[in-house]
Short mmCIF file of C-alpha atoms and ligand atoms in Angstrom, two decimals:
data_model
loop_
_atom_site.label_atom_id
_atom_site.label_comp_id
_atom_site.label_asym_id
_atom_site.label_seq_id
_atom_site.Cartn_x
_atom_site.Cartn_y
_atom_site.Cartn_z
CA UNK C 19 163.13 122.50 88.55
CA UNK C 20 164.20 119.47 90.52
CA UNK C 21 160.74 118.33 91.54
CA UNK C 22 159.65 117.85 87.92
CA UNK C 23 162.34 115.25 87.15
CA UNK C 24 161.70 111.54 86.79
CA UNK C 25 163.78 109.14 88.89
CA UNK C 26 165.81 108.29 85.78
CA UNK C 27 166.64 111.99 85.26
CA UNK C 28 167.16 112.68 88.94
CA UNK C 29 169.66 109.87 89.51
CA UNK C 30 171.68 111.17 86.56
CA UNK C 31 171.80 114.60 88.17
CA UNK C 32 172.76 113.19 91.56
CA UNK C 33 175.45 111.01 90.01
CA UNK C 34 176.96 114.00 88.21
CA UNK C 35 176.80 115.84 91.58
CA UNK C 36 174.79 118.66 89.98
CA UNK C 37 172.38 118.46 92.93
CA UNK C 38 172.73 116.99 96.37
CA UNK C 39 170.26 114.55 97.90
CA UNK C 40 169.59 117.18 100.55
CA UNK C 41 168.58 119.74 97.89
CA UNK C 42 166.35 117.18 96.24
CA UNK C 43 164.61 116.35 99.51
CA UNK C 44 164.28 120.07 100.26
CA UNK C 45 162.56 120.50 96.88
CA UNK C 46 159.98 117.93 98.00
CA UNK C 47 159.41 119.70 101.31
CA UNK C 48 159.14 123.06 99.51
CA UNK C 49 156.51 121.64 97.18
CA UNK C 50 154.64 120.12 100.13
CA UNK C 51 154.66 123.53 101.82
CA UNK C 52 153.40 125.04 98.57
CA UNK C 53 150.55 122.68 97.65
CA UNK C 54 149.80 120.16 100.38
CA UNK C 55 147.45 122.56 102.13
CA UNK C 56 145.21 121.91 99.11
CA UNK C 57 146.20 118.37 98.08
CA UNK C 58 146.36 117.00 101.65
CA UNK C 59 148.23 113.87 100.62
CA UNK C 60 150.59 113.63 103.61
CA UNK C 61 149.42 112.31 106.95
CA UNK C 62 152.83 112.81 108.55
CA UNK C 63 156.51 113.15 107.78
CA UNK C 64 159.67 113.27 109.84
CA UNK C 65 161.91 116.06 108.52
CA UNK C 66 164.90 115.30 110.75
CA UNK C 67 164.89 111.57 109.96
CA UNK C 68 164.53 112.26 106.23
CA UNK C 69 167.33 114.85 106.22
CA UNK C 70 169.60 112.36 107.99
CA UNK C 71 168.87 109.78 105.26
CA UNK C 72 169.57 112.40 102.56
CA UNK C 73 172.87 113.36 104.22
CA UNK C 74 173.87 109.71 104.32
CA UNK C 75 173.07 109.45 100.59
CA UNK C 76 175.25 112.52 99.94
CA UNK C 77 178.06 110.96 101.96
CA UNK C 78 177.86 107.77 99.87
CA UNK C 79 177.73 109.75 96.62
CA UNK C 80 180.78 111.73 97.69
CA UNK C 81 182.55 108.45 98.47
CA UNK C 82 181.94 107.29 94.91
CA UNK C 83 178.92 105.03 95.38
CA UNK C 84 177.02 104.64 92.10
CA UNK C 85 173.41 104.02 91.14
CA UNK C 86 174.50 100.69 89.69
CA UNK C 87 175.13 99.63 93.29
CA UNK C 88 172.23 101.54 94.89
CA UNK C 89 169.64 102.28 92.19
CA UNK C 90 167.62 104.78 94.26
CA UNK C 91 170.49 106.54 96.00
CA UNK C 92 169.21 109.96 97.09
CA UNK C 93 165.67 109.53 95.69
CA UNK C 94 162.82 110.63 98.02
CA UNK C 95 160.03 108.04 98.18
CA UNK C 96 156.87 108.25 100.32
CA UNK C 97 154.70 105.45 101.72
CA UNK C 98 151.00 104.73 101.98
CA UNK C 99 150.17 104.91 105.68
CA UNK C 100 149.66 101.13 105.75
CA UNK C 101 153.34 100.13 105.49
CA UNK C 102 155.43 99.79 108.63
CA UNK C 103 158.45 102.10 108.87
CA UNK C 104 160.35 101.63 112.10
CA UNK C 105 159.93 104.46 114.60
CA UNK C 106 157.25 106.19 112.50
CA UNK C 107 153.51 106.31 113.20
CA UNK C 108 151.31 104.00 111.12
CA UNK C 109 147.61 104.89 111.24
CA UNK C 110 146.06 103.24 108.15
CA UNK C 111 144.06 106.50 108.25
CA UNK C 112 142.06 104.97 111.10
CA UNK C 113 141.32 106.31 114.58
CA UNK C 114 141.91 102.82 115.98
CA UNK C 115 145.67 103.05 115.34
CA UNK C 116 146.02 106.44 117.02
CA UNK C 117 149.43 106.62 118.69
CA UNK C 118 150.74 103.37 117.18
CA UNK C 119 154.40 103.48 116.15
CA UNK C 120 155.82 100.75 113.89
CA UNK C 121 158.29 98.56 115.77
CA UNK C 122 159.94 97.27 112.59
CA UNK C 123 160.38 97.98 108.87
CA UNK C 124 158.26 96.39 106.17
CA UNK C 125 160.47 94.38 103.79
CA UNK C 126 159.74 96.89 101.01
CA UNK C 127 160.97 99.71 103.26
CA UNK C 128 164.21 97.88 104.09
CA UNK C 129 164.69 97.22 100.37
CA UNK C 130 164.10 100.86 99.45
CA UNK C 131 166.61 101.91 102.06
CA UNK C 132 169.14 99.29 101.00
CA UNK C 133 168.79 100.75 97.48
CA UNK C 134 169.63 104.20 98.89
CA UNK C 135 166.14 105.77 98.78
CA UNK C 136 165.19 108.53 101.22
CA UNK C 137 161.97 107.13 102.72
CA UNK C 138 160.29 110.19 104.08
CA UNK C 139 156.56 110.47 104.60
CA UNK C 140 153.22 108.79 105.08
CA UNK C 141 150.30 109.19 102.74
CA UNK C 142 146.56 109.36 103.28
CA UNK C 143 144.30 106.50 102.24
CA UNK C 144 140.84 105.08 102.75
CA UNK C 145 140.69 103.58 106.22
CA UNK C 146 142.44 100.17 106.12
CA UNK C 147 142.50 100.48 102.30
CA UNK C 148 138.74 100.06 102.00
CA UNK C 149 137.43 102.49 99.43
CA UNK C 150 138.01 104.19 96.10
CA UNK C 151 138.23 107.90 96.92
CA UNK C 152 140.04 108.51 100.28
CA UNK C 153 136.68 109.75 101.58
CA UNK C 154 136.77 106.78 103.98
CA UNK C 155 139.90 108.17 105.64
CA UNK C 156 139.19 108.99 109.29
CA UNK C 157 141.55 111.98 108.87
CA UNK C 158 140.45 113.92 105.78
CA UNK C 159 139.87 113.55 102.06
CA UNK C 160 142.88 114.02 99.77
CA UNK C 161 142.12 116.09 96.67
CA UNK C 162 142.94 115.52 93.02
CA UNK C 163 145.86 117.71 91.80
CA UNK C 164 143.98 118.21 88.50
CA UNK C 165 140.89 119.57 90.28
CA UNK C 166 140.76 119.99 94.06
CA UNK C 167 136.95 119.61 94.00
CA UNK C 168 137.46 115.98 92.97
CA UNK C 169 138.67 112.80 94.63
CA UNK C 170 142.13 111.42 93.78
CA UNK C 171 140.79 107.85 93.75
CA UNK C 172 141.57 105.29 96.39
CA UNK C 173 142.37 103.61 98.47
CA UNK C 174 145.95 104.80 97.78
CA UNK C 175 144.74 108.33 96.97
CA UNK C 176 147.57 110.05 98.83
CA UNK C 177 150.14 107.99 96.89
CA UNK C 178 148.75 109.04 93.52
CA UNK C 179 148.14 112.67 94.46
CA UNK C 180 151.62 113.14 95.97
CA UNK C 181 153.33 111.88 92.81
CA UNK C 182 150.99 113.82 90.49
CA UNK C 183 151.72 117.01 92.42
CA UNK C 184 155.49 116.33 92.50
CA UNK C 185 155.68 116.24 96.29
CA UNK C 186 157.79 113.08 95.99
CA UNK C 187 159.45 111.17 93.16
CA UNK C 188 157.61 107.90 93.76
CA UNK C 189 155.44 106.28 96.38
CA UNK C 190 154.47 102.77 97.40
CA UNK C 191 150.83 101.77 97.82
CA UNK C 192 148.81 98.59 98.06
CA UNK C 193 146.26 97.12 95.65
CA UNK C 194 143.62 94.64 96.81
CA UNK C 195 140.99 95.34 94.18
CA UNK C 196 142.40 98.29 92.27
CA UNK C 197 143.81 100.64 94.89
CA UNK C 198 147.01 101.33 92.96
CA UNK C 199 145.71 101.35 89.38
CA UNK C 200 142.48 103.31 89.98
CA UNK C 201 144.01 106.34 91.79
CA UNK C 202 146.96 106.31 89.36
CA UNK C 203 144.47 106.58 86.48
CA UNK C 204 142.47 109.36 88.12
CA UNK C 205 145.59 111.41 88.94
CA UNK C 206 147.42 110.85 85.64
CA UNK C 207 150.40 108.85 86.92
CA UNK C 208 151.73 105.30 86.44
CA UNK C 209 150.54 102.67 88.95
CA UNK C 210 151.70 99.05 88.94
CA UNK C 211 150.12 96.10 90.74
CA UNK C 212 152.65 93.27 90.65
CA UNK C 213 151.72 89.59 90.41
CA UNK C 214 150.58 88.07 93.69
CA UNK C 215 153.70 86.66 95.33
CA UNK C 216 156.26 88.88 93.59
CA UNK C 217 156.57 91.52 96.33
CA UNK C 218 156.76 90.68 100.04
CA UNK C 219 153.88 91.96 102.19
CA UNK C 220 155.83 91.59 105.43
CA UNK C 221 155.07 94.81 107.29
CA UNK C 222 151.99 95.68 105.23
CA UNK C 223 148.93 95.95 107.48
CA UNK C 224 146.76 93.21 105.95
CA UNK C 225 143.34 93.93 104.43
CA UNK C 226 142.58 90.77 102.38
CA UNK C 227 145.64 88.57 102.43
CA UNK C 228 144.86 86.49 99.34
CA UNK C 229 144.50 89.68 97.24
CA UNK C 230 146.86 92.35 98.67
CA UNK C 231 149.98 93.37 96.74
CA UNK C 232 152.35 96.32 97.19
CA UNK C 233 153.39 98.34 94.15
CA UNK C 234 154.84 101.66 92.98
CA UNK C 235 153.34 104.96 91.84
CA UNK C 236 155.69 106.80 89.51
CA UNK C 237 155.77 109.53 86.88
CA UNK C 238 157.01 107.20 84.13
CA UNK C 239 157.00 103.52 83.19
CA UNK C 240 160.80 103.40 83.33
CA UNK C 241 160.65 104.60 86.94
CA UNK C 242 158.05 101.93 87.66
CA UNK C 243 160.45 99.28 86.34
CA UNK C 244 163.24 100.68 88.53
CA UNK C 245 161.06 100.69 91.64
CA UNK C 246 159.79 97.17 90.97
CA UNK C 247 163.34 95.89 90.55
CA UNK C 248 164.12 97.17 94.04
CA UNK C 249 161.04 95.88 95.90
CA UNK C 250 160.46 92.53 94.13
CA UNK C 251 161.90 89.23 95.23
CA UNK C 252 161.54 86.36 97.62
CA UNK C 253 161.23 87.04 101.35
CA UNK C 254 161.13 84.16 103.82
CA UNK C 255 159.06 86.39 106.11
CA UNK C 256 156.07 86.34 103.72
CA UNK C 257 155.00 82.76 103.06
CA UNK C 258 153.12 83.84 99.92
CA UNK C 259 156.24 85.32 98.33
CA UNK C 260 157.58 83.24 95.50
CA UNK C 261 161.21 82.07 95.49
CA UNK C 262 162.38 83.05 92.04
CA UNK C 263 164.97 85.35 90.54
CA UNK C 264 164.04 88.99 89.82
CA UNK C 265 164.65 89.97 86.19
CA UNK C 266 166.15 93.32 85.17
CA UNK C 267 162.86 95.01 84.35
CA UNK C 268 164.45 98.15 82.97
CA UNK C 269 166.23 96.03 80.33
CA UNK C 270 162.89 94.80 78.97
CA UNK C 271 161.96 98.35 77.94
CA UNK C 272 162.50 100.09 74.68
CA UNK C 273 161.59 97.37 72.22
CA UNK C 274 158.79 97.66 69.71
CA UNK C 275 155.65 95.58 70.04
CA UNK C 276 155.94 93.49 66.89
CA UNK C 277 154.51 90.04 67.31
CA UNK C 278 152.64 90.83 70.53
CA UNK C 279 148.94 90.10 70.76
CA UNK C 280 146.75 92.43 72.81
CA UNK C 281 143.42 91.16 74.11
CA UNK C 282 140.24 93.23 74.11
CA UNK C 283 137.72 91.75 76.48
CA UNK C 284 134.31 91.11 74.94
CA UNK C 285 132.55 91.29 78.32
CA UNK C 286 134.13 94.67 79.16
CA UNK C 287 131.98 96.35 76.48
CA UNK C 288 129.49 97.41 79.12
CA UNK C 289 127.31 100.46 79.51
CA UNK C 290 128.25 103.16 81.97
CA UNK C 291 131.71 103.88 80.58
CA UNK C 292 132.23 107.61 80.15
CA UNK C 293 132.41 108.48 76.41
CA UNK C 294 135.73 110.32 76.85
CA UNK C 295 137.23 107.25 78.58
CA UNK C 296 135.91 104.98 75.85
CA UNK C 297 137.33 107.19 73.09
CA UNK C 298 140.75 107.47 74.78
CA UNK C 299 141.04 103.71 75.23
CA UNK C 300 140.01 103.05 71.62
CA UNK C 301 142.66 105.50 70.46
CA UNK C 302 145.20 103.75 72.70
CA UNK C 303 144.41 100.42 71.07
CA UNK C 304 144.99 101.98 67.62
CA UNK C 305 148.28 103.37 68.91
CA UNK C 306 149.38 99.95 70.17
CA UNK C 307 148.46 98.55 66.78
CA UNK C 308 150.61 101.16 65.04
CA UNK C 309 153.50 100.02 67.27
CA UNK C 310 153.15 96.51 65.88
CA UNK C 311 150.77 94.82 68.33
CA UNK C 312 147.85 92.85 67.04
CA UNK C 313 144.47 93.34 68.77
CA UNK C 314 142.50 90.14 69.39
CA UNK C 315 139.10 89.76 71.01
CA UNK C 316 139.17 87.54 74.08
CA UNK C 317 136.45 86.38 76.44
CA UNK C 318 136.44 86.48 80.24
CA UNK C 319 132.98 84.93 80.62
CA UNK C 320 132.82 85.14 84.41
CA UNK C 321 133.99 88.73 84.73
CA UNK C 322 130.45 89.94 85.43
CA UNK C 323 130.70 88.11 88.77
CA UNK C 324 134.06 89.62 89.75
CA UNK C 325 132.74 92.49 91.89
CA UNK C 326 130.23 90.27 93.70
CA UNK C 327 132.92 87.65 94.34
CA UNK C 328 135.39 90.26 95.55
CA UNK C 329 132.87 91.80 97.95
CA UNK C 330 132.48 88.43 99.66
CA UNK C 331 136.11 87.30 99.74
CA UNK C 332 137.72 90.65 100.63
CA UNK C 333 135.38 91.42 103.57
CA UNK C 334 135.65 87.81 104.81
CA UNK C 335 139.43 88.09 104.99
CA UNK C 336 139.23 91.62 106.38
CA UNK C 337 136.94 90.53 109.21
CA UNK C 338 139.58 87.99 110.27
CA UNK C 339 142.57 90.31 109.75
CA UNK C 340 141.00 93.22 111.64
CA UNK C 341 140.17 91.06 114.68
CA UNK C 342 143.65 91.93 116.00
CA UNK C 343 142.57 95.53 116.69
CA UNK C 344 141.14 94.63 120.06
CA UNK C 345 141.98 97.67 122.18
CA UNK C 346 144.69 95.73 123.99
CA UNK C 347 147.53 95.26 121.58
CA UNK C 348 147.58 98.36 119.37
CA UNK C 349 146.67 102.04 119.37
CA UNK C 350 143.34 103.22 120.74
CA UNK C 351 141.82 101.83 123.94
CA UNK C 352 138.39 102.71 125.30
CA UNK C 353 138.09 101.15 128.75
CA UNK C 354 135.22 98.91 129.79
CA UNK C 355 134.18 96.84 132.80
CA UNK C 356 135.66 93.67 131.28
CA UNK C 357 137.77 92.75 128.22
CA UNK C 358 134.69 92.12 126.07
CA UNK C 359 133.28 95.55 126.77
CA UNK C 360 136.70 97.16 126.28
CA UNK C 361 136.95 95.37 122.94
CA UNK C 362 133.55 96.37 121.67
CA UNK C 363 133.83 99.96 122.87
CA UNK C 364 137.26 100.34 121.30
CA UNK C 365 136.14 98.90 117.97
CA UNK C 366 132.91 100.89 118.09
CA UNK C 367 134.81 104.14 118.59
CA UNK C 368 137.89 103.29 116.51
CA UNK C 369 136.51 101.94 113.22
CA UNK C 370 134.68 104.10 110.68
CA UNK C 371 131.40 103.13 108.97
CA UNK C 372 132.90 101.45 105.87
CA UNK C 373 135.24 99.28 107.96
CA UNK C 374 132.33 98.26 110.18
CA UNK C 375 130.24 97.43 107.11
CA UNK C 376 133.01 95.16 105.78
CA UNK C 377 133.61 93.46 109.14
CA UNK C 378 129.89 92.76 109.55
CA UNK C 379 129.57 91.54 105.96
CA UNK C 380 132.68 89.38 106.29
CA UNK C 381 131.59 87.86 109.58
CA UNK C 382 128.20 87.09 108.08
CA UNK C 383 129.51 85.29 104.98
CA UNK C 384 131.85 83.21 107.15
CA UNK C 385 129.26 82.28 109.77
CA UNK C 386 128.00 78.73 109.99
CA UNK C 387 125.02 78.15 107.75
CA UNK C 388 126.13 80.92 105.35
CA UNK C 389 129.71 79.85 104.73
CA UNK C 390 128.80 77.34 102.01
CA UNK C 391 126.22 79.59 100.38
CA UNK C 392 128.47 82.66 100.16
CA UNK C 393 132.13 82.23 100.99
CA UNK C 394 132.66 78.78 99.52
CA UNK C 395 130.67 79.65 96.40
CA UNK C 396 132.68 82.86 95.96
CA UNK C 397 135.89 80.82 96.13
CA UNK C 398 134.60 78.57 93.36
CA UNK C 399 133.70 81.54 91.18
CA UNK C 400 137.17 82.92 91.87
CA UNK C 401 138.66 79.76 90.36
CA UNK C 402 136.46 80.20 87.28
CA UNK C 403 137.67 83.80 86.93
CA UNK C 404 141.29 82.70 87.25
CA UNK C 405 140.75 79.98 84.63
CA UNK C 406 139.19 82.53 82.25
CA UNK C 407 142.41 84.55 82.42
CA UNK C 408 144.64 81.51 81.94
CA UNK C 409 142.65 80.64 78.80
CA UNK C 410 142.74 84.20 77.50
CA UNK C 411 146.51 84.36 78.06
CA UNK C 412 146.95 81.33 75.84
CA UNK C 413 145.77 83.60 73.01
CA UNK C 414 147.27 86.97 73.95
CA UNK C 415 150.30 88.49 75.68
CA UNK C 416 148.32 91.19 77.51
CA UNK C 417 144.80 92.51 77.92
CA UNK C 418 143.86 96.19 77.69
CA UNK C 419 140.84 98.06 79.04
CA UNK C 420 139.98 101.33 80.72
CA UNK C 421 141.37 101.38 84.28
CA UNK C 422 138.18 103.00 85.58
CA UNK C 423 134.80 103.58 83.94
CA UNK C 424 134.84 107.33 84.62
CA UNK C 425 137.34 110.11 85.29
CA UNK C 426 137.68 111.46 88.85
CA UNK C 427 134.31 112.23 90.38
CA UNK C 428 133.41 115.09 92.69
CA UNK C 429 134.08 114.83 96.42
CA UNK C 430 130.79 113.73 97.99
CA UNK C 431 129.27 112.53 94.72
CA UNK C 432 129.31 108.82 95.63
CA UNK C 433 130.10 108.98 99.32
CA UNK C 434 126.60 107.91 100.41
CA UNK C 435 126.22 105.14 97.86
CA UNK C 436 128.62 102.26 98.54
CA UNK C 437 127.37 100.25 95.55
CA UNK C 438 128.16 103.10 93.12
CA UNK C 439 131.56 103.44 94.79
CA UNK C 440 132.22 99.70 94.41
CA UNK C 441 131.65 100.01 90.64
CA UNK C 442 134.74 102.24 90.33
CA UNK C 443 136.72 99.01 90.51
CA UNK C 444 134.80 97.02 87.95
CA UNK C 445 137.80 96.72 85.56
CA UNK C 446 140.51 96.29 88.20
CA UNK C 447 139.10 93.68 90.60
CA UNK C 448 139.32 90.53 88.49
CA UNK C 449 143.11 90.90 88.18
CA UNK C 450 143.46 90.57 91.96
CA UNK C 451 141.10 87.59 92.08
CA UNK C 452 143.21 85.90 89.39
CA UNK C 453 146.55 86.99 90.93
CA UNK C 454 147.86 88.54 87.67
CA UNK C 455 149.83 91.75 87.23
CA UNK C 456 148.39 95.02 85.94
CA UNK C 457 149.43 98.58 85.27
CA UNK C 458 147.66 101.86 84.63
CA UNK C 459 149.32 104.42 82.32
CA UNK C 460 148.01 107.86 81.33
CA UNK C 461 146.18 107.66 77.98
CA UNK C 462 144.54 111.04 77.51
CA UNK C 463 142.23 113.61 79.01
CA UNK C 464 138.62 114.62 79.07
CA UNK C 465 137.80 117.92 77.37
CA UNK C 466 137.56 120.83 79.75
CA UNK C 467 134.01 122.14 80.09
CA UNK C 468 132.13 124.56 82.29
CA UNK C 469 131.34 121.60 84.59
CA UNK C 470 134.89 120.26 84.89
CA UNK C 471 138.48 121.03 83.97
CA UNK C 472 140.49 118.58 81.89
CA UNK C 473 140.90 115.31 83.78
CA UNK C 474 143.32 112.43 83.18
CA UNK C 475 142.25 109.01 81.85
CA UNK C 476 144.09 105.73 82.50
CA UNK C 477 144.72 102.74 80.25
CA UNK C 478 144.87 99.45 82.10
CA UNK C 479 147.17 96.74 80.77
CA UNK C 480 146.91 93.31 82.41
CA UNK C 481 149.66 90.72 82.13
CA UNK C 482 150.25 87.06 82.81
CA UNK C 483 151.37 85.93 86.25
CA UNK C 484 155.02 87.05 86.55
CA UNK C 485 154.70 88.70 83.13
CA UNK C 486 155.87 92.11 84.38
CA UNK C 487 158.59 92.40 81.73
CA UNK C 488 156.09 92.21 78.88
CA UNK C 489 153.64 94.41 80.76
CA UNK C 490 156.23 97.14 81.30
CA UNK C 491 157.50 96.82 77.74
CA UNK C 492 154.02 97.44 76.32
CA UNK C 493 153.31 100.27 78.75
CA UNK C 494 156.66 101.90 78.01
CA UNK C 495 156.33 101.69 74.22
CA UNK C 496 152.85 103.20 74.48
CA UNK C 497 153.96 105.97 76.86
CA UNK C 498 157.00 106.93 74.81
CA UNK C 499 154.98 107.11 71.59
CA UNK C 500 152.25 109.31 73.07
CA UNK C 501 153.84 111.49 75.76
CA UNK C 502 150.69 111.84 77.91
CA UNK C 503 152.89 111.42 80.99
CA UNK C 504 154.56 114.75 80.29
CA UNK C 505 151.36 116.71 80.97
CA UNK C 506 151.47 118.36 84.37
CA UNK C 507 148.60 118.87 86.81
CA UNK C 508 147.83 122.47 87.80
CA UNK C 509 149.12 121.63 91.29
CA UNK C 510 152.34 120.01 90.01
N1 LIG A 28 138.05 99.90 96.24
C1 LIG A 28 138.20 98.52 96.58
C2 LIG A 28 137.69 98.31 97.98
O1 LIG A 28 137.12 99.19 98.52
C3 LIG A 28 139.63 98.11 96.46
C4 LIG A 28 140.46 98.60 97.56
C5 LIG A 28 141.90 98.17 97.47
O2 LIG A 28 142.39 97.74 96.42
N2 LIG A 28 142.57 98.25 98.61
O3 LIG A 28 137.83 97.27 98.56
#
């Protein structure tokens, strides 16, 4: 069955001309028709445009083009609805962008297409990427392919659910405080947040510009390396993107872990971690040890302040970034007697409650009199958090932890309690504050019970800035020695 293949397997098949790109894309659409009524990952897709891309891939394959030249030739990839794709709607799962059509391609989209990918659909998310469950989407809540009564995680919930249910072969999402790694963990797929500055954000609708990164959701670590190789690299159109050469990530895979030191964070031994998650991560550490890695305890003394720091800095930046949605330039407009009334009516009608909460919070911490007490202080704590990581990485090559404290929770369970929801990101947030890279790989399952079916658990591995090769090497060695990634969701 085509849809079950990894990118590595699929490109082999396409290269041998055993399947056409059109058949592969059709397999995605068939699966969407089969399961997306339940999963609800896709916000929109353009069948004619996608088929034209697939036909072009088939034409190139017939003309002898190889995957050495175009590594994703014929591979269907879907996008979080926050990335601009020319001529396609971009809603950020918000009512305020109703009717907006992207006038240009994000750099990651141009790079996918230059690599031959068939970029074909848009995936649900928490509104403007604020949330951990997709319940903040103004459209609907995406469900978890392992249990449709549960959330897929967020904010890139549609990205994780679409890959876990084999509706596409990979997707691109964004991670500001965990939005790639957390949903990947809860849906049992691989999610990579690259180092800040490695991947261009040109054409990504900004949430918190000092934290946002784009990264891939894939079925395997090898596929993650392939996707990263395509999207990484300097872009003069994003001033935060770093001008340095992109290594061949796939070449870093397949080595053992002898001589590597793996950090276990003293301060991450907190209460509130689900016993099944704790047990799976402990077993993963033993597995890494058996592969030759040496576990070492490290300290990140300021990590207890990470969530508080994040929930000042991210809303502050969001309040500035979202000022552009003024009812005049983009999407929705609710008329008023004057521009000020038009602006406030449009924003009142167009933004959902979580976005309003963040804009109000962000405006408050930036306002005169409070700036020094909150925003400036949070920036100082951020520096302490970054320094903690730099120190820890003098002792170890990577740090491991659970990706999330619990497996996927029930839809509605935390929807009315923002503080509980914010705690979903307790292990992922500090990586964004520090600007490091991180990945979540499947590391086991909860036991099925009368209360819940078996649910996936994610292992988070954090790496040094621009340490993606080592990160992927560890993740790959772990994945290949355990095989958790081969387990399929009921809706796969
Ligand atoms: N859940 C976090 C938040 O709500 C992180 C979101 C993200 O990474 N985009 O802000």
